[in-house]
Amino acid sequence: MAGMWALPGLGVLCAAAAVAGGAVAAGAPTSAPSPPPAVDPGPGARAPGPPGPVRYAAPVSPLSPVRGFEPPPTPYAAGHRGVDLAVAPGQAVTAAADGTVTFAGAVAGRGVVVISSGDGVRTEYEPVRPAARAGDRVARRDPIGVVEGSHGDCAPSTCLHWGARREGAYFDPLTLLAPLGPVRLLPWRDAQARGCACRYTARSRSTDTWV
């Protein structure tokens, strides 16, 4: 063509340059996406703090122990792994603390309810006709059932056996009811009950207080 110069290899060079430019563009680092702007929660918002200590209450009222905790010398030896509380047949039983019901059913012919709390303590109640089911969340003093039948150590009287354990080891559940003073075991005033009653001296009082 008139006025046009034919340069051999020019098309090849242009194509190579285009490919090289694309490779550089593809390999070039890209900027990271900007983080979303922080949202102001407002002056009244507060971050949740750590959970507070678990608080306990007696599972029946009035609280009248008729037999105290007797730790066994070995894990499988005889002992009394809890306390027996004087109750009336059909009396309401409440959760001693906030927690989750991990068992509610019959054991050896008696109704048993077990509650696990956030501090690693498991409290046990028997003989109880459960009003709660395994998996239920309960709060302190929520009804969990009624006394049904009698604990063997209390017959012919009626009592509730209340136990507590942490990491598989049983301990005196009455020690959960803080603040209480030193424990003194004294004969219970009801002549029909067997065993002893626990009487405490409250730190804030100078007189003995039944709890």
Short mmCIF file of N, CA and C in Angstrom, two decimals, residues 105-211:
data_model
loop_
_atom_site.label_atom_id
_atom_site.label_comp_id
_atom_site.label_asym_id
_atom_site.label_seq_id
_atom_site.Cartn_x
_atom_site.Cartn_y
_atom_site.Cartn_z
N GLY A 105 -35.47 -38.42 87.36
CA GLY A 105 -36.05 -39.75 87.15
C GLY A 105 -35.90 -40.60 88.39
N ALA A 106 -36.08 -41.89 88.22
CA ALA A 106 -36.05 -42.82 89.34
C ALA A 106 -34.70 -43.51 89.44
N VAL A 107 -34.23 -43.64 90.68
CA VAL A 107 -33.02 -44.40 90.99
C VAL A 107 -33.36 -45.29 92.18
N ALA A 108 -33.26 -46.60 91.98
CA ALA A 108 -33.57 -47.56 93.04
C ALA A 108 -34.97 -47.33 93.61
N GLY A 109 -35.91 -46.99 92.74
CA GLY A 109 -37.30 -46.83 93.17
C GLY A 109 -37.63 -45.49 93.78
N ARG A 110 -36.68 -44.56 93.85
CA ARG A 110 -36.94 -43.23 94.40
C ARG A 110 -36.69 -42.17 93.34
N GLY A 111 -37.52 -41.12 93.36
CA GLY A 111 -37.34 -40.02 92.42
C GLY A 111 -36.14 -39.17 92.81
N VAL A 112 -35.32 -38.84 91.83
CA VAL A 112 -34.10 -38.06 92.06
C VAL A 112 -34.02 -36.94 91.03
N VAL A 113 -33.63 -35.76 91.49
CA VAL A 113 -33.36 -34.63 90.60
C VAL A 113 -31.93 -34.17 90.85
N VAL A 114 -31.18 -33.96 89.78
CA VAL A 114 -29.80 -33.48 89.87
C VAL A 114 -29.68 -32.19 89.06
N ILE A 115 -29.07 -31.17 89.66
CA ILE A 115 -28.89 -29.87 89.01
C ILE A 115 -27.41 -29.52 88.99
N SER A 116 -26.91 -29.14 87.82
CA SER A 116 -25.52 -28.71 87.67
C SER A 116 -25.49 -27.19 87.56
N SER A 117 -24.66 -26.55 88.39
CA SER A 117 -24.55 -25.10 88.40
C SER A 117 -23.25 -24.65 87.76
N GLY A 118 -23.14 -23.35 87.51
CA GLY A 118 -22.00 -22.82 86.79
C GLY A 118 -20.69 -22.86 87.53
N ASP A 119 -20.70 -23.15 88.83
CA ASP A 119 -19.47 -23.22 89.61
C ASP A 119 -18.93 -24.64 89.71
N GLY A 120 -19.50 -25.57 88.95
CA GLY A 120 -19.03 -26.94 88.99
C GLY A 120 -19.66 -27.80 90.06
N VAL A 121 -20.62 -27.26 90.80
CA VAL A 121 -21.30 -28.01 91.86
C VAL A 121 -22.55 -28.68 91.30
N ARG A 122 -22.77 -29.93 91.69
CA ARG A 122 -23.99 -30.65 91.35
C ARG A 122 -24.75 -30.93 92.64
N THR A 123 -25.98 -30.46 92.71
CA THR A 123 -26.82 -30.72 93.87
C THR A 123 -27.85 -31.79 93.54
N GLU A 124 -28.15 -32.64 94.53
CA GLU A 124 -29.03 -33.77 94.33
C GLU A 124 -30.15 -33.73 95.37
N TYR A 125 -31.33 -34.13 94.94
CA TYR A 125 -32.53 -34.06 95.78
C TYR A 125 -33.29 -35.37 95.65
N GLU A 126 -33.63 -36.00 96.79
CA GLU A 126 -34.44 -37.23 96.76
C GLU A 126 -35.08 -37.45 98.13
N PRO A 127 -36.23 -38.13 98.19
CA PRO A 127 -37.07 -38.62 97.08
C PRO A 127 -38.01 -37.51 96.60
N VAL A 128 -38.00 -37.26 95.32
CA VAL A 128 -38.75 -36.15 94.74
C VAL A 128 -39.50 -36.64 93.51
N ARG A 129 -40.78 -36.26 93.41
CA ARG A 129 -41.50 -36.46 92.15
C ARG A 129 -41.18 -35.26 91.27
N PRO A 130 -40.40 -35.45 90.20
CA PRO A 130 -39.88 -34.29 89.45
C PRO A 130 -40.99 -33.49 88.76
N ALA A 131 -40.83 -32.18 88.80
CA ALA A 131 -41.65 -31.27 88.00
C ALA A 131 -40.83 -30.66 86.88
N ALA A 132 -39.54 -30.97 86.87
CA ALA A 132 -38.63 -30.49 85.81
C ALA A 132 -38.08 -31.69 85.06
N ARG A 133 -37.58 -31.43 83.86
CA ARG A 133 -37.03 -32.49 83.03
C ARG A 133 -35.56 -32.22 82.75
N ALA A 134 -34.84 -33.27 82.42
CA ALA A 134 -33.42 -33.12 82.07
C ALA A 134 -33.28 -32.13 80.91
N GLY A 135 -32.37 -31.20 81.06
CA GLY A 135 -32.15 -30.16 80.06
C GLY A 135 -32.82 -28.84 80.40
N ASP A 136 -33.75 -28.84 81.36
CA ASP A 136 -34.41 -27.59 81.75
C ASP A 136 -33.43 -26.67 82.47
N ARG A 137 -33.53 -25.38 82.19
CA ARG A 137 -32.81 -24.37 82.94
C ARG A 137 -33.69 -23.91 84.09
N VAL A 138 -33.12 -23.86 85.28
CA VAL A 138 -33.87 -23.45 86.46
C VAL A 138 -33.10 -22.33 87.17
N ALA A 139 -33.85 -21.52 87.88
CA ALA A 139 -33.26 -20.46 88.68
C ALA A 139 -33.36 -20.83 90.15
N ARG A 140 -32.56 -20.18 90.94
CA ARG A 140 -32.60 -20.43 92.38
C ARG A 140 -34.02 -20.21 92.91
N ARG A 141 -34.48 -21.17 93.70
CA ARG A 141 -35.80 -21.20 94.32
C ARG A 141 -36.92 -21.54 93.33
N ASP A 142 -36.59 -21.95 92.12
CA ASP A 142 -37.63 -22.45 91.21
C ASP A 142 -38.11 -23.82 91.69
N PRO A 143 -39.42 -24.10 91.64
CA PRO A 143 -39.90 -25.44 92.02
C PRO A 143 -39.35 -26.50 91.07
N ILE A 144 -38.87 -27.60 91.62
CA ILE A 144 -38.38 -28.70 90.80
C ILE A 144 -39.13 -30.00 91.07
N GLY A 145 -40.04 -29.99 92.05
CA GLY A 145 -40.82 -31.19 92.34
C GLY A 145 -41.38 -31.13 93.75
N VAL A 146 -41.95 -32.25 94.18
CA VAL A 146 -42.50 -32.37 95.53
C VAL A 146 -41.96 -33.64 96.16
N VAL A 147 -41.90 -33.64 97.48
CA VAL A 147 -41.43 -34.81 98.21
C VAL A 147 -42.42 -35.95 98.03
N GLU A 148 -41.91 -37.09 97.64
CA GLU A 148 -42.76 -38.26 97.42
C GLU A 148 -42.06 -39.48 98.00
N GLY A 149 -42.68 -40.09 99.01
CA GLY A 149 -42.05 -41.22 99.67
C GLY A 149 -41.16 -40.74 100.80
N SER A 150 -40.24 -41.61 101.22
CA SER A 150 -39.37 -41.26 102.33
C SER A 150 -37.97 -41.79 102.07
N HIS A 151 -37.01 -41.01 102.49
CA HIS A 151 -35.62 -41.46 102.43
C HIS A 151 -35.44 -42.55 103.48
N GLY A 152 -34.73 -43.61 103.12
CA GLY A 152 -34.64 -44.78 103.99
C GLY A 152 -34.16 -44.50 105.39
N ASP A 153 -33.22 -43.58 105.56
CA ASP A 153 -32.67 -43.30 106.89
C ASP A 153 -33.66 -42.59 107.79
N CYS A 154 -34.72 -42.04 107.24
CA CYS A 154 -35.65 -41.23 108.03
C CYS A 154 -36.92 -41.98 108.43
N ALA A 155 -37.22 -43.10 107.78
CA ALA A 155 -38.47 -43.80 108.04
C ALA A 155 -38.60 -44.10 109.54
N PRO A 156 -39.82 -43.96 110.11
CA PRO A 156 -41.08 -43.66 109.41
C PRO A 156 -41.34 -42.17 109.18
N SER A 157 -40.44 -41.30 109.62
CA SER A 157 -40.63 -39.88 109.36
C SER A 157 -40.30 -39.59 107.90
N THR A 158 -40.60 -38.36 107.47
CA THR A 158 -40.35 -37.97 106.08
C THR A 158 -39.22 -36.95 106.05
N CYS A 159 -38.30 -37.14 105.14
CA CYS A 159 -37.22 -36.17 105.02
C CYS A 159 -36.76 -36.10 103.57
N LEU A 160 -36.09 -35.02 103.26
CA LEU A 160 -35.48 -34.83 101.95
C LEU A 160 -33.98 -35.01 102.10
N HIS A 161 -33.40 -35.86 101.26
CA HIS A 161 -31.94 -36.00 101.25
C HIS A 161 -31.39 -35.02 100.23
N TRP A 162 -30.51 -34.14 100.70
CA TRP A 162 -29.90 -33.11 99.86
C TRP A 162 -28.41 -33.34 99.82
N GLY A 163 -27.88 -33.60 98.64
CA GLY A 163 -26.46 -33.85 98.49
C GLY A 163 -25.81 -32.84 97.57
N ALA A 164 -24.49 -32.76 97.66
CA ALA A 164 -23.72 -31.85 96.80
C ALA A 164 -22.36 -32.47 96.53
N ARG A 165 -21.90 -32.31 95.31
CA ARG A 165 -20.55 -32.79 94.98
C ARG A 165 -19.90 -31.86 93.96
N ARG A 166 -18.59 -31.86 94.02
CA ARG A 166 -17.77 -31.07 93.10
C ARG A 166 -16.63 -31.95 92.62
N GLU A 167 -16.50 -32.08 91.30
CA GLU A 167 -15.48 -32.93 90.69
C GLU A 167 -15.57 -34.36 91.23
N GLY A 168 -16.79 -34.83 91.43
CA GLY A 168 -17.01 -36.20 91.86
C GLY A 168 -16.92 -36.43 93.35
N ALA A 169 -16.49 -35.44 94.12
CA ALA A 169 -16.34 -35.60 95.57
C ALA A 169 -17.51 -34.95 96.29
N TYR A 170 -18.15 -35.70 97.19
CA TYR A 170 -19.27 -35.17 97.97
C TYR A 170 -18.76 -34.27 99.09
N PHE A 171 -19.55 -33.25 99.41
CA PHE A 171 -19.23 -32.39 100.54
C PHE A 171 -20.54 -31.93 101.18
N ASP A 172 -20.44 -31.29 102.33
CA ASP A 172 -21.62 -30.87 103.08
C ASP A 172 -22.34 -29.75 102.34
N PRO A 173 -23.58 -29.97 101.88
CA PRO A 173 -24.27 -28.92 101.13
C PRO A 173 -24.63 -27.71 101.99
N LEU A 174 -24.68 -27.89 103.31
CA LEU A 174 -25.01 -26.75 104.16
C LEU A 174 -23.92 -25.68 104.12
N THR A 175 -22.71 -26.06 103.72
CA THR A 175 -21.65 -25.06 103.61
C THR A 175 -21.87 -24.12 102.43
N LEU A 176 -22.81 -24.46 101.55
CA LEU A 176 -23.13 -23.57 100.42
C LEU A 176 -23.97 -22.38 100.86
N LEU A 177 -24.58 -22.50 102.02
CA LEU A 177 -25.50 -21.45 102.47
C LEU A 177 -24.74 -20.39 103.25
N ALA A 178 -23.84 -19.70 102.61
CA ALA A 178 -23.06 -18.65 103.24
C ALA A 178 -23.88 -17.35 103.27
N PRO A 179 -23.57 -16.43 104.18
CA PRO A 179 -22.52 -16.54 105.19
C PRO A 179 -23.06 -17.16 106.47
N LEU A 180 -22.44 -18.23 106.89
CA LEU A 180 -22.81 -18.89 108.13
C LEU A 180 -21.56 -19.05 108.98
N GLY A 181 -21.78 -19.20 110.25
CA GLY A 181 -20.66 -19.37 111.16
C GLY A 181 -20.34 -20.83 111.41
N PRO A 182 -19.65 -21.11 112.50
CA PRO A 182 -19.27 -22.49 112.80
C PRO A 182 -20.48 -23.39 112.99
N VAL A 183 -20.31 -24.65 112.64
CA VAL A 183 -21.39 -25.63 112.75
C VAL A 183 -21.32 -26.31 114.10
N ARG A 184 -22.47 -26.42 114.77
CA ARG A 184 -22.56 -27.20 116.00
C ARG A 184 -23.73 -28.15 115.86
N LEU A 185 -23.49 -29.44 116.07
CA LEU A 185 -24.55 -30.43 115.98
C LEU A 185 -25.18 -30.60 117.36
N LEU A 186 -26.48 -30.38 117.40
CA LEU A 186 -27.24 -30.51 118.64
C LEU A 186 -28.45 -31.40 118.41
N PRO A 187 -28.93 -32.09 119.46
CA PRO A 187 -30.14 -32.91 119.29
C PRO A 187 -31.30 -32.05 118.81
N TRP A 188 -32.04 -32.58 117.85
CA TRP A 188 -33.18 -31.85 117.32
C TRP A 188 -34.31 -31.88 118.32
N ARG A 189 -35.14 -30.85 118.34
CA ARG A 189 -36.18 -30.73 119.35
C ARG A 189 -37.34 -31.67 119.11
N ASP A 190 -37.51 -32.15 117.90
CA ASP A 190 -38.60 -33.08 117.61
C ASP A 190 -38.17 -34.48 118.02
N ALA A 191 -38.80 -35.04 119.02
CA ALA A 191 -38.40 -36.34 119.54
C ALA A 191 -38.65 -37.45 118.54
N GLN A 192 -39.49 -37.23 117.54
CA GLN A 192 -39.78 -38.26 116.56
C GLN A 192 -38.68 -38.37 115.51
N ALA A 193 -37.85 -37.37 115.41
CA ALA A 193 -36.78 -37.40 114.41
C ALA A 193 -35.55 -38.07 114.99
N ARG A 194 -34.82 -38.78 114.14
CA ARG A 194 -33.60 -39.41 114.57
C ARG A 194 -32.40 -38.59 114.10
N GLY A 195 -31.26 -38.80 114.74
CA GLY A 195 -30.06 -38.11 114.32
C GLY A 195 -29.91 -36.78 115.03
N CYS A 196 -29.26 -35.85 114.35
CA CYS A 196 -28.95 -34.54 114.92
C CYS A 196 -29.42 -33.44 114.00
N ALA A 197 -29.53 -32.28 114.58
CA ALA A 197 -29.84 -31.10 113.78
C ALA A 197 -28.63 -30.19 113.79
N CYS A 198 -28.46 -29.45 112.73
CA CYS A 198 -27.34 -28.53 112.63
C CYS A 198 -27.81 -27.14 113.04
N ARG A 199 -27.14 -26.56 114.01
CA ARG A 199 -27.45 -25.20 114.41
C ARG A 199 -26.22 -24.35 114.15
N TYR A 200 -26.45 -23.17 113.61
CA TYR A 200 -25.35 -22.32 113.19
C TYR A 200 -25.37 -21.03 114.01
N THR A 201 -24.21 -20.47 114.16
CA THR A 201 -24.09 -19.14 114.74
C THR A 201 -23.75 -18.17 113.63
N ALA A 202 -24.68 -17.30 113.30
CA ALA A 202 -24.45 -16.34 112.22
C ALA A 202 -23.40 -15.33 112.65
N ARG A 203 -22.52 -14.94 111.75
CA ARG A 203 -21.45 -14.01 112.08
C ARG A 203 -21.99 -12.63 112.45
N SER A 204 -23.17 -12.32 111.93
CA SER A 204 -23.71 -10.98 112.18
C SER A 204 -24.57 -10.93 113.43
N ARG A 205 -24.69 -12.07 114.12
CA ARG A 205 -25.52 -12.09 115.32
C ARG A 205 -24.74 -12.70 116.47
N SER A 206 -25.19 -12.43 117.66
CA SER A 206 -24.56 -13.01 118.83
C SER A 206 -25.34 -14.20 119.35
N THR A 207 -26.50 -14.48 118.77
CA THR A 207 -27.33 -15.59 119.22
C THR A 207 -27.37 -16.67 118.16
N ASP A 208 -27.67 -17.89 118.59
CA ASP A 208 -27.78 -18.99 117.65
C ASP A 208 -28.99 -18.80 116.77
N THR A 209 -28.85 -19.19 115.52
CA THR A 209 -29.91 -18.99 114.53
C THR A 209 -30.15 -20.29 113.80
N TRP A 210 -31.40 -20.72 113.76
CA TRP A 210 -31.76 -21.88 112.96
C TRP A 210 -31.96 -21.43 111.53
N VAL A 211 -31.37 -22.15 110.58
CA VAL A 211 -31.48 -21.76 109.19
C VAL A 211 -32.04 -22.90 108.37
#
